[in-house]
XYZ file of C-alpha atoms in Angstrom:
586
model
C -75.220 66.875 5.796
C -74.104 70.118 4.293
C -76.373 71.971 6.888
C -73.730 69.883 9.509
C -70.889 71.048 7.986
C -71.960 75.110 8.000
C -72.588 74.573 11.998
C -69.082 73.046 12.467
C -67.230 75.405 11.187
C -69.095 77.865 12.579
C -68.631 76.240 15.886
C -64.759 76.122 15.287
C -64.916 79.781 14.781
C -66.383 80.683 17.350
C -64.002 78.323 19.741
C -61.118 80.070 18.087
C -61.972 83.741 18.583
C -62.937 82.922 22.068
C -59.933 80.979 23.457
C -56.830 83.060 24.415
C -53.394 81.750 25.560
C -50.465 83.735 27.218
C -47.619 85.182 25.198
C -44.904 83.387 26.823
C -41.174 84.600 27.469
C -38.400 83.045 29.585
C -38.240 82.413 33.214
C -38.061 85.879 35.277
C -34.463 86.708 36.413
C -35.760 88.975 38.749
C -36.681 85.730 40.863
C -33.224 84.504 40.189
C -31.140 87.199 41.307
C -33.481 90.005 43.426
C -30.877 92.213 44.485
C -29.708 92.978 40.599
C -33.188 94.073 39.871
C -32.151 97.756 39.404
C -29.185 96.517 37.113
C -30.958 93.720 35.103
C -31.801 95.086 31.276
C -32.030 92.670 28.887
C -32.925 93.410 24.840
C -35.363 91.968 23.096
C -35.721 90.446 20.093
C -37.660 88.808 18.038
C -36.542 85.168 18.886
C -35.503 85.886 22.553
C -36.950 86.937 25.550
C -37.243 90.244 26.461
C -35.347 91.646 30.044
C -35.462 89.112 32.838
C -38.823 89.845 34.042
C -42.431 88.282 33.943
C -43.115 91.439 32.084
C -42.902 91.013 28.210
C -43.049 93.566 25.430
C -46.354 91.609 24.466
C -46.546 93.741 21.081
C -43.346 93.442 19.900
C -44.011 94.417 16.349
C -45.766 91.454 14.663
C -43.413 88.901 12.908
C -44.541 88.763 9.033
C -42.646 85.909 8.377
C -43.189 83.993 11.749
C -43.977 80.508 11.167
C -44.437 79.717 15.191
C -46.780 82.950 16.200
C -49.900 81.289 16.377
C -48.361 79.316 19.531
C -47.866 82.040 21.127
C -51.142 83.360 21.625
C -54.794 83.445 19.693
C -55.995 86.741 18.641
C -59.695 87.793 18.462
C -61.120 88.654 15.407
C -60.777 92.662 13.632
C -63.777 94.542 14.082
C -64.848 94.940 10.542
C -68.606 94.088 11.265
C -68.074 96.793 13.803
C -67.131 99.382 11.881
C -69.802 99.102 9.469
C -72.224 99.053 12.977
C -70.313 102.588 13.453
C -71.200 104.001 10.188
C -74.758 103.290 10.966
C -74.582 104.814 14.429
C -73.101 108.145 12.672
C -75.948 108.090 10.259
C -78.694 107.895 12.767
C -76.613 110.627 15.036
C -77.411 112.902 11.411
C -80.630 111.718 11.597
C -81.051 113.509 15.123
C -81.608 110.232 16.993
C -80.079 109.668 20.572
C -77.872 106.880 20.957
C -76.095 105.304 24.224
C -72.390 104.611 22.390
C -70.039 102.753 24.225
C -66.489 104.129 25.122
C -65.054 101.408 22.316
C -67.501 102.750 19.692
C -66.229 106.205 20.116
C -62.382 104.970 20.266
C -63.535 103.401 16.773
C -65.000 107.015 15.823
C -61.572 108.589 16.477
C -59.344 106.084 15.314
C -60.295 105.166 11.917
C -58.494 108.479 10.556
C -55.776 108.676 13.163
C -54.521 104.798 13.587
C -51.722 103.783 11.052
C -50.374 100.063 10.593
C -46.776 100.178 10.685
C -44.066 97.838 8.025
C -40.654 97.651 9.574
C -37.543 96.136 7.813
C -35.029 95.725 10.051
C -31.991 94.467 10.631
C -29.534 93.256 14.077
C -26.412 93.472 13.769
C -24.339 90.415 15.643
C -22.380 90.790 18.587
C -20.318 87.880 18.361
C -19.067 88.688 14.441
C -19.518 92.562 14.538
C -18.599 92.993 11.351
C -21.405 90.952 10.028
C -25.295 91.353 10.433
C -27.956 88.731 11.183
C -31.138 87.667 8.550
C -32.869 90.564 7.864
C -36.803 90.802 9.326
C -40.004 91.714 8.836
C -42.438 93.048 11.519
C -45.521 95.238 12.439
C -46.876 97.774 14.653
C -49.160 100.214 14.970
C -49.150 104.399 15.518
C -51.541 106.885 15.970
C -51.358 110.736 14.063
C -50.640 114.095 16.548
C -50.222 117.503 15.883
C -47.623 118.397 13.527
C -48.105 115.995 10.881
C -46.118 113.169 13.113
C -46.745 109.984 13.968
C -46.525 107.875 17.504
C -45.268 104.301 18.145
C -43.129 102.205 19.946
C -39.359 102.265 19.640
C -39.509 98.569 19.511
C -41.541 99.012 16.651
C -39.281 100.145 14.578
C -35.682 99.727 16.092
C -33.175 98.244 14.163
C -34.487 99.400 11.164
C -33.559 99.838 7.341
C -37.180 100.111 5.744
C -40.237 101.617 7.559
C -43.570 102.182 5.653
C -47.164 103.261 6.854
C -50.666 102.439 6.029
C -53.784 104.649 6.990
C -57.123 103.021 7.801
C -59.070 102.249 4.325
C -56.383 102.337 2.106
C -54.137 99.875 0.046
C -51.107 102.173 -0.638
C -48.667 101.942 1.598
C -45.801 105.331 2.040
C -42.442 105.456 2.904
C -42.053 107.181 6.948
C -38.594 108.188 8.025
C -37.701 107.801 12.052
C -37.492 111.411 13.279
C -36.372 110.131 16.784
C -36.477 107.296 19.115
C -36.640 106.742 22.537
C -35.475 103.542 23.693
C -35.600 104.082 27.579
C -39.370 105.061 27.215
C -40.248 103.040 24.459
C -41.314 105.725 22.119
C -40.545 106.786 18.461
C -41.732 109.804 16.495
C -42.291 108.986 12.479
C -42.489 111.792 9.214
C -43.858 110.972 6.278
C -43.756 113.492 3.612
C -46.127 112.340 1.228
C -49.336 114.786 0.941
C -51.633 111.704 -0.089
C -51.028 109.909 3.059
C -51.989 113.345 4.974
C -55.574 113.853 3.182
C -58.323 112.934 5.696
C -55.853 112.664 8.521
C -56.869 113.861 11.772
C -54.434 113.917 14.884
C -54.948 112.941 18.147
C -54.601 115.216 21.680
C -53.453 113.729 25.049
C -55.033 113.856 27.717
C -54.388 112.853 31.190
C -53.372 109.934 33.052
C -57.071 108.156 34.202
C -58.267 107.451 37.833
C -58.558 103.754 38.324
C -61.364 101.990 37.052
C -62.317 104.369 34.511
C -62.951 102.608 30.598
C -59.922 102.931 27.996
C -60.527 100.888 24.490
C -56.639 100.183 22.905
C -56.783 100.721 18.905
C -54.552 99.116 16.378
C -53.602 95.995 14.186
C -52.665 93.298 15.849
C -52.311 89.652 14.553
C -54.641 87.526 13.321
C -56.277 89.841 10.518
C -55.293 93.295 8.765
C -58.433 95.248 9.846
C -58.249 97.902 12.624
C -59.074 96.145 16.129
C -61.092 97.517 19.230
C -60.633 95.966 22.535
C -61.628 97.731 25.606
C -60.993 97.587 29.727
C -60.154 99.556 32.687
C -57.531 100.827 33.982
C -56.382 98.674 37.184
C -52.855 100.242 38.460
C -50.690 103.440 38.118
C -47.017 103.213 39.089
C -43.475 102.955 38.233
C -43.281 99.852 36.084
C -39.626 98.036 34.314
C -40.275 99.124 30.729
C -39.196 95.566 29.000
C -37.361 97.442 25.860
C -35.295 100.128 27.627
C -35.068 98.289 30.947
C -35.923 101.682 32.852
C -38.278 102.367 35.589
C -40.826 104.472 34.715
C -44.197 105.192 35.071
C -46.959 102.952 33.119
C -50.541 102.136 33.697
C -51.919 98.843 34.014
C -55.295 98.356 32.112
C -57.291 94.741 31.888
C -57.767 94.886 28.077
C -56.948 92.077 25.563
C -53.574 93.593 23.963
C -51.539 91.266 21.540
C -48.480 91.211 19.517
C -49.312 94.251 17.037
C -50.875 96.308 19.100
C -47.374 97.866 19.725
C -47.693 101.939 19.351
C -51.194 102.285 19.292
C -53.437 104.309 21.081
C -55.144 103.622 24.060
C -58.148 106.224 24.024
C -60.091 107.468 26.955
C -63.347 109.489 26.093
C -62.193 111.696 23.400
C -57.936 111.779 23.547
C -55.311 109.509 24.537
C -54.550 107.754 27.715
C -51.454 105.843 26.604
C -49.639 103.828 24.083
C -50.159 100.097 24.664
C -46.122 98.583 24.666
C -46.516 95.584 26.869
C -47.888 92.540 29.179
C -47.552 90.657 31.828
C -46.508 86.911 30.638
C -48.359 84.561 32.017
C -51.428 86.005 32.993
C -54.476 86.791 30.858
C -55.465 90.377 30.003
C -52.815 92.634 31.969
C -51.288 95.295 29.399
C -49.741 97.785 30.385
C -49.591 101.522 28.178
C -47.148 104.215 28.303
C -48.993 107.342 30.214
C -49.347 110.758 28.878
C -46.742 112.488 31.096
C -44.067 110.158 30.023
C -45.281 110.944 26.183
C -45.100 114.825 26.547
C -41.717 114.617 28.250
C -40.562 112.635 25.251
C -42.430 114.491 22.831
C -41.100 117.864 24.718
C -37.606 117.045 24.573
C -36.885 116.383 21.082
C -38.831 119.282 19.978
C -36.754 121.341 22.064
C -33.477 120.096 21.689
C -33.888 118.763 18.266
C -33.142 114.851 19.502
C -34.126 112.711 22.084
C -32.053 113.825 25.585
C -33.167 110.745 27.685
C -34.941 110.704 31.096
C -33.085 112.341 33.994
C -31.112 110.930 36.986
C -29.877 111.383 40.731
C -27.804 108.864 40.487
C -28.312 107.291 43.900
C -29.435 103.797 44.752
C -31.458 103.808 48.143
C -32.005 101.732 50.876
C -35.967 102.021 52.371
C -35.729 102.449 56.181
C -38.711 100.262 57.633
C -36.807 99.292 60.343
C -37.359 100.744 62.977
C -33.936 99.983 64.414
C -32.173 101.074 61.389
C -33.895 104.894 61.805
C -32.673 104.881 65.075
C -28.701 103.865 64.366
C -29.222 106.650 61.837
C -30.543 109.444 64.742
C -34.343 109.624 62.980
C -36.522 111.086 65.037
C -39.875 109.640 65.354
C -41.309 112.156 62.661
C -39.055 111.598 60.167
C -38.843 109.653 57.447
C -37.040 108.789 54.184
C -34.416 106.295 52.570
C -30.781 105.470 52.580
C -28.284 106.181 50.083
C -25.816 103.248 49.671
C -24.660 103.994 46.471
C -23.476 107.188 44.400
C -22.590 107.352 40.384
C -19.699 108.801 40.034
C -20.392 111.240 37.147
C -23.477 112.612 38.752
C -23.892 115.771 40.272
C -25.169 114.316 43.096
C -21.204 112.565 43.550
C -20.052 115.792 44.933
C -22.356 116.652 46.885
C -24.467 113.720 49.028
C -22.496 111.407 50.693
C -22.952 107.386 51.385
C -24.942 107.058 54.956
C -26.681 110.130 53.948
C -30.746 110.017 54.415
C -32.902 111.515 52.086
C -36.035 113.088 53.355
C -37.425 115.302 50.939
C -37.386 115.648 47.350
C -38.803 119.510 46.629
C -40.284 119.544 49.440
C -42.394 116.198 49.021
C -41.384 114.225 51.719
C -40.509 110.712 51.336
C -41.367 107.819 53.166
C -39.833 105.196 54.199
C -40.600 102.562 51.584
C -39.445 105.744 49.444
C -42.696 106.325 47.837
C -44.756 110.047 47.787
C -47.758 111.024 47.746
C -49.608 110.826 43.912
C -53.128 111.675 43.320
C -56.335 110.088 45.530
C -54.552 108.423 48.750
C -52.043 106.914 45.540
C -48.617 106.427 46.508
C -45.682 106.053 43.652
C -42.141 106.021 44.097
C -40.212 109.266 44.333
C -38.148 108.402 41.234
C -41.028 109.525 39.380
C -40.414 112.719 40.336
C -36.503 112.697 39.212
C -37.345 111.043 35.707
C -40.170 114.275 34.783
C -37.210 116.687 35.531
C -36.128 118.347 32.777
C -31.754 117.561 31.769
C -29.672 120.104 33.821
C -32.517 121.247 35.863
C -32.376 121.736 40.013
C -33.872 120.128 42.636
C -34.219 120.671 46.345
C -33.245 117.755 48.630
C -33.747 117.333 52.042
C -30.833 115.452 54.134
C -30.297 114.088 57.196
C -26.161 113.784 57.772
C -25.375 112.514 61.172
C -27.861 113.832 62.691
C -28.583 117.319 61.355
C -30.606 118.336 58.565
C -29.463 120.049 55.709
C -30.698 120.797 51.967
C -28.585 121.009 49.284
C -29.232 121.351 45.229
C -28.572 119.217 42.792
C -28.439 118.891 39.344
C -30.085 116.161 37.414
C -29.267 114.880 33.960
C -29.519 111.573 32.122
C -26.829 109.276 33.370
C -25.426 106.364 30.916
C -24.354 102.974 32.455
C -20.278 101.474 32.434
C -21.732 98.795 30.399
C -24.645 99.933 27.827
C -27.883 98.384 28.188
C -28.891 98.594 24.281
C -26.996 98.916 21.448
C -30.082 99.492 19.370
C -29.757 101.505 15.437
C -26.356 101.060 15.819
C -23.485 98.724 14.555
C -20.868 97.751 17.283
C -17.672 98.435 17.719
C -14.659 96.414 17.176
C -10.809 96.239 16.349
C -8.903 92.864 15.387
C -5.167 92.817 15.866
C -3.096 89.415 15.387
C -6.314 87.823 15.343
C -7.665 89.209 18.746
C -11.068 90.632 18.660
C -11.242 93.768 21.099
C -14.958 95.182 21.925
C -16.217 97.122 24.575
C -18.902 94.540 26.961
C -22.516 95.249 26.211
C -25.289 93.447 27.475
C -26.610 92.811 23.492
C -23.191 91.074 23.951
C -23.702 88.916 26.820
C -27.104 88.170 25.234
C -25.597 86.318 22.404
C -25.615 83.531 24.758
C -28.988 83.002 24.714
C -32.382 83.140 26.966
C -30.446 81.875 29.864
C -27.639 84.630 29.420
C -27.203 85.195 32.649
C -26.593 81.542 33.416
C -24.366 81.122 30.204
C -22.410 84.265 29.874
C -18.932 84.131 31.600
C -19.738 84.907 35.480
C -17.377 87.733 35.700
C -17.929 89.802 32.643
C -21.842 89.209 33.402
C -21.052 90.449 36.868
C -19.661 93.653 36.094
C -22.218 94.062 33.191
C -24.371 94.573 36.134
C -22.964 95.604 38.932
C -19.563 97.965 38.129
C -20.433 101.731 37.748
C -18.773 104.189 35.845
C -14.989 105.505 37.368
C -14.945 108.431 34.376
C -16.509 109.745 31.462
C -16.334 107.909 28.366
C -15.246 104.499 29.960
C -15.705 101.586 28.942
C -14.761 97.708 29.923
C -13.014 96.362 26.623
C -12.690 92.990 26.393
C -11.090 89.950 24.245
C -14.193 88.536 22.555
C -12.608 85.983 20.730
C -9.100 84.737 19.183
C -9.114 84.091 15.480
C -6.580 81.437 14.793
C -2.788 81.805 13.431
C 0.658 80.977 14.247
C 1.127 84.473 15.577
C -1.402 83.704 18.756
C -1.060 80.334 19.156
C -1.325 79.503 22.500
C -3.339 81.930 23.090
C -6.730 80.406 21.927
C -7.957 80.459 25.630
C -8.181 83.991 26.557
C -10.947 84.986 25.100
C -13.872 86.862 27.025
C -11.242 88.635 29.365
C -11.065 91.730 29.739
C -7.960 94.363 28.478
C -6.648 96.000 31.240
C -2.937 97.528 29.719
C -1.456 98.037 26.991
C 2.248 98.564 27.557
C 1.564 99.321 30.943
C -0.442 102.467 29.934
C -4.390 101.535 31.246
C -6.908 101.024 28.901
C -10.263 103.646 28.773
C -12.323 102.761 26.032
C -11.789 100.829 22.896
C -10.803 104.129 20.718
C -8.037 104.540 23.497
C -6.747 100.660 22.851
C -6.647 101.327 19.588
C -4.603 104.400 19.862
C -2.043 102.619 21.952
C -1.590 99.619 19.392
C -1.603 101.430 16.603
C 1.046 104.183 17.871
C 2.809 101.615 19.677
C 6.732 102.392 18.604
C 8.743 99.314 20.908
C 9.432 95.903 19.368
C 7.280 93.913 22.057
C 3.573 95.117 22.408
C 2.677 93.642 25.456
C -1.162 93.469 26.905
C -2.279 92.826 30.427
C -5.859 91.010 30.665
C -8.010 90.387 33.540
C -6.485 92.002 36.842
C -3.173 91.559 35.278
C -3.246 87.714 35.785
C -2.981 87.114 32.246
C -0.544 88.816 29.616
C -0.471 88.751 25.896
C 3.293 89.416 24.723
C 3.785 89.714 20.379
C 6.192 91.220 17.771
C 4.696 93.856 16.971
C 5.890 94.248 13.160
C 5.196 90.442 12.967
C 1.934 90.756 14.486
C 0.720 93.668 11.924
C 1.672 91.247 9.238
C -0.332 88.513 10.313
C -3.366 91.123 11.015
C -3.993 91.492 7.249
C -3.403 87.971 6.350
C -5.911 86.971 8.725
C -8.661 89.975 8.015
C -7.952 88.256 4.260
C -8.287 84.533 5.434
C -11.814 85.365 7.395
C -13.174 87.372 4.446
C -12.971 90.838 6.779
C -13.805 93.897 5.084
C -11.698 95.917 8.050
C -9.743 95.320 11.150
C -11.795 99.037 13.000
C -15.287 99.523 12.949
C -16.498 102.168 10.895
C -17.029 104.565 14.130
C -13.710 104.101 15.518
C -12.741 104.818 11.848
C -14.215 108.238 11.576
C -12.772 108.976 14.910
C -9.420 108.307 13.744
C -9.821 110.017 10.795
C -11.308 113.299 12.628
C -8.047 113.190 15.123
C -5.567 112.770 12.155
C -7.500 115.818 10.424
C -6.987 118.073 13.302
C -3.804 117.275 14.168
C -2.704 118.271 10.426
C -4.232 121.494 11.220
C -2.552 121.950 14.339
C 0.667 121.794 12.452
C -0.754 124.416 10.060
């Protein structure tokens, strides 16, 4: 009977560290609303969904105090037993003896004084009370030791946070890391930790190259289900431009067949003797499709806050493009039969590229790589990837040649690229948001964290016009932003005036509103007896005495339990302007 029992449970363990289910996330809005795709970034936390996409930041730091993960998916078992299996293999290398070691043995052999486990407190602010924050969390990642006594991981890891500790392989002690900088378009962070303990026996880790399909990469790091290091190995399947889930960018990533789970976020994925990638993702739904950040994307990160001291972001043209397949539509735009390239039917205002190209315009070239008409180039072995790869590795304010075909004639032109920010910000991550409350209106600028208050579904849910221009609208002039009415907090000075919330502020005294700072300016300076604000195309107006209305403000700051009616940013603003303003009197 007891002889029973031993072989049942060691057939349940064995039917648990075999059977794997799929990390699941919300419904793709991609498939909802294709044409938005390039506009459609979504944050992530650790109760929603990432961006609207069947991708999913699969290793979104590992909840510690997640009663519902084991739903989500099983986790195979640490690699303890392998380890030891490891130690033996290095002994019998001493003893001169010639061993066949397999590509996840010698990612073992590298890791186990490179691989960290991360500890992240964190803590989101809310969107909906910005002057409050939400439950605070606990999560973990992993990270990986390079030259210069730093450490690698995901932005995800550790965004949002108040509290960030790091364990090495083999020891119990855990030491306090400070965020050097963060990346959130490409996902990556950069950690210190000034303790000389944690440093002893550390070895770092070199990049190599992006791998040639098919070729073996083993992904290192501590994923859920035990708190040993954890080997899992695969090739890689697929190089190209890929939505990166946290940042909602476009940028390159590799697509590799190995079992990564929530926890493996930041780690290394090692290919002979360096680094491949850092695993940051999945594909929901499907079993064993991760997806790691390549090399080139890490140096360019890695690069640009060593040079500039912070991160600088990934560069821009500006341009959305139309491919030219058709046949017919080459021809209405005089392409000869040689040519090829895309379409621009869009232009940012504040790029570079604004003063130059023009809307019609074809683009053929790209330093002299010539584009196709799908709008891909030429990368690697008979590879093709799309030619925005090219404009994200550019450097900010460096050149490049561009090829154009305007009404018929060519001509090349150069322009300068630079990271471009969006009218309405993607993420709003290590941040608190801004606000300013006046009679009981809450003014903040729109935000997609914002519109993602509303839930999964937020693009169903969210008012159809602010969620429209979220995505759509593009930036007029620098430093704009849409401000908007998030909410009316009730008193006889706005009664009546409950129902225009989520509009947005487009006057204030029939002076046009720029940003929240400038809204703020104009109330606060405001000198008439009316004050008198025009919402939402000017179909709605907000008219109040002012005096009265400055009155009520504190009683109902008082009545809500409101620290302040200005966030603390648009404080130290107005603080900085009232300071040089009594200088320029000096």
């Amino acid at each position: 009977m007891l002889l029973r029992s031993f072989r049942t449970v060691e057939l349940l363990r064995r039917i648990s560290t075999s059977s794997v289910s799929g990390y699941r996330t919300s419904p793709s809005l991609l498939q909802r609303c294709n044409g938005f795709q390039s506009y459609l970034p979504h944050r992530v936390t650790t109760t929603e969904s990432p961006f609207p996409s069947h991708i999913s930041r699969f290793c979104s730091s590992q909840s510690a105090n997640s009663q519902n993960e084991n739903r989500h998916t099983t986790l195979p078992s640490p690699v303890s037993s392998r380890r030891v299996n490891n130690r033996k293999i290095s002994r019998r290398r001493k003893a001169g003896k010639s061993l066949s070691i397999s590509p996840a043995a010698d990612a073992v052999d590298l890791a186990l004084d490179s691989v960290v486990k991360i500890f992240t407190v964190s803590t989101s602010p809310s969107y909906f009370l910005p002057w409050q924050n939400k439950s605070q969390r606990e999560s973990m990642g992993s990270g990986f030791v390079i030259s210069g006594r730093k450490i690698i991981t995901n932005a995800h890891v550790v965004a949002d946070h108040s509290f960030v500790l790091v364990r090495k392989h083999g020891s119990s002690i855990k030491h306090r890391a400070e965020v050097q900088a963060v990346g959130h378009e490409c996902d990556l962070a950069i950690l210190v930790v000034d303790s000389e303990v944690f440093w002893e026996g550390m070895n770092a880790l070199e990049l190599g190259d992006i791998p040639f399909l098919q070729e073996a990469v083993a992904v290192v790091g501590y994923p859920q289900g035990g708190d040993n290091i954890s080997v899992t190995k695969g090739v890689v399947s697929r190089v190209e431009p890929t939505q990166y889930v946290h940042g909602a960018t476009q940028l390159m990533a590799i697509q590799i067949d190995a079992a990564i789970n929530p926890g493996n976020s930041g780690g290394p994925a090692i290919m002979g003797n360096k680094v491949a990638g850092v695993a940051f993702q999945n594909l929901s739904g499907a079993e064993n499709i991760g997806y790691i950040i390549p090399t080139p994307v890490i140096k360019h990160f890695i690069n640009g806050v060593e040079e500039c001291g912070k991160y600088i972001g990934f560069c821009s043209m500006g341009v959305s493009c139309q491919p030219m397949e058709n046949g017919e539509l080459r021809s209405g735009f005089q392409m000869s039969s040689e040519m090829t390239g895309v379409l621009v039917s869009k232009i940012n205002p504040l790029s570079d590229a604004h003063k130059i190209l023009k809307k019609d315009d074809v683009l053929l070239a790209f330093d002299g790589v010539p584009i196709a008409n799908d709008g891909t180039v030429p990368f690697r072995n008979r590879e093709r990837i799309t030619f925005d790869h090219l404009v994200s590795m550019k450097k900010p304010d460096e050149t490049a040649l561009v090829k154009v075909l305007r009404e018929g004639k060519e001509h090349e032109f150069s322009i300068t690229l630079r990271p471009l920010q969006p009218l309405v910000p993607v993420h709003q991550f290590d941040q608190l948001p801004s606000y300013y409350i006046f009679a009981g209106f809450v003014f903040v600028p729109l935000t997609q964290p914002y519109l993602h208050e509303y839930g999964e579904d937020w693009y169903n849910t969210s008012p159809r016009t602010l969620c429209h221009r979220a995505l759509k609208d593009l930036p007029k002039k620098a430093g704009q932003q849409l401000v908007i009415v998030s909410q009316v907090l009730m008193d006889d000075i706005n009664t009546g005036y409950e129902r225009l919330a989520e509009l947005q502020v487009n006057k204030v005294n029939g002076v046009e509103v720029n940003n929240l700072r400038h809204l703020c300016q104009l109330i606060e300076n405001c000198n008439t007896e009316k004050l008198r604000i025009d919402l939402d195309d000017e179909s709605r107006v907000i008219v109040l005495n002012y005096q009265s209305a400055k009155i009520a403000t504190s009683l109902i700051l008082k009545r809500h339990r409101i620290a302040s009616a200005i966030s603390s940013d648009l404080l130290i603003e107005q603080n900085l302007d009232t300071e040089l303003a009594s200088c320029s009197a000096v």
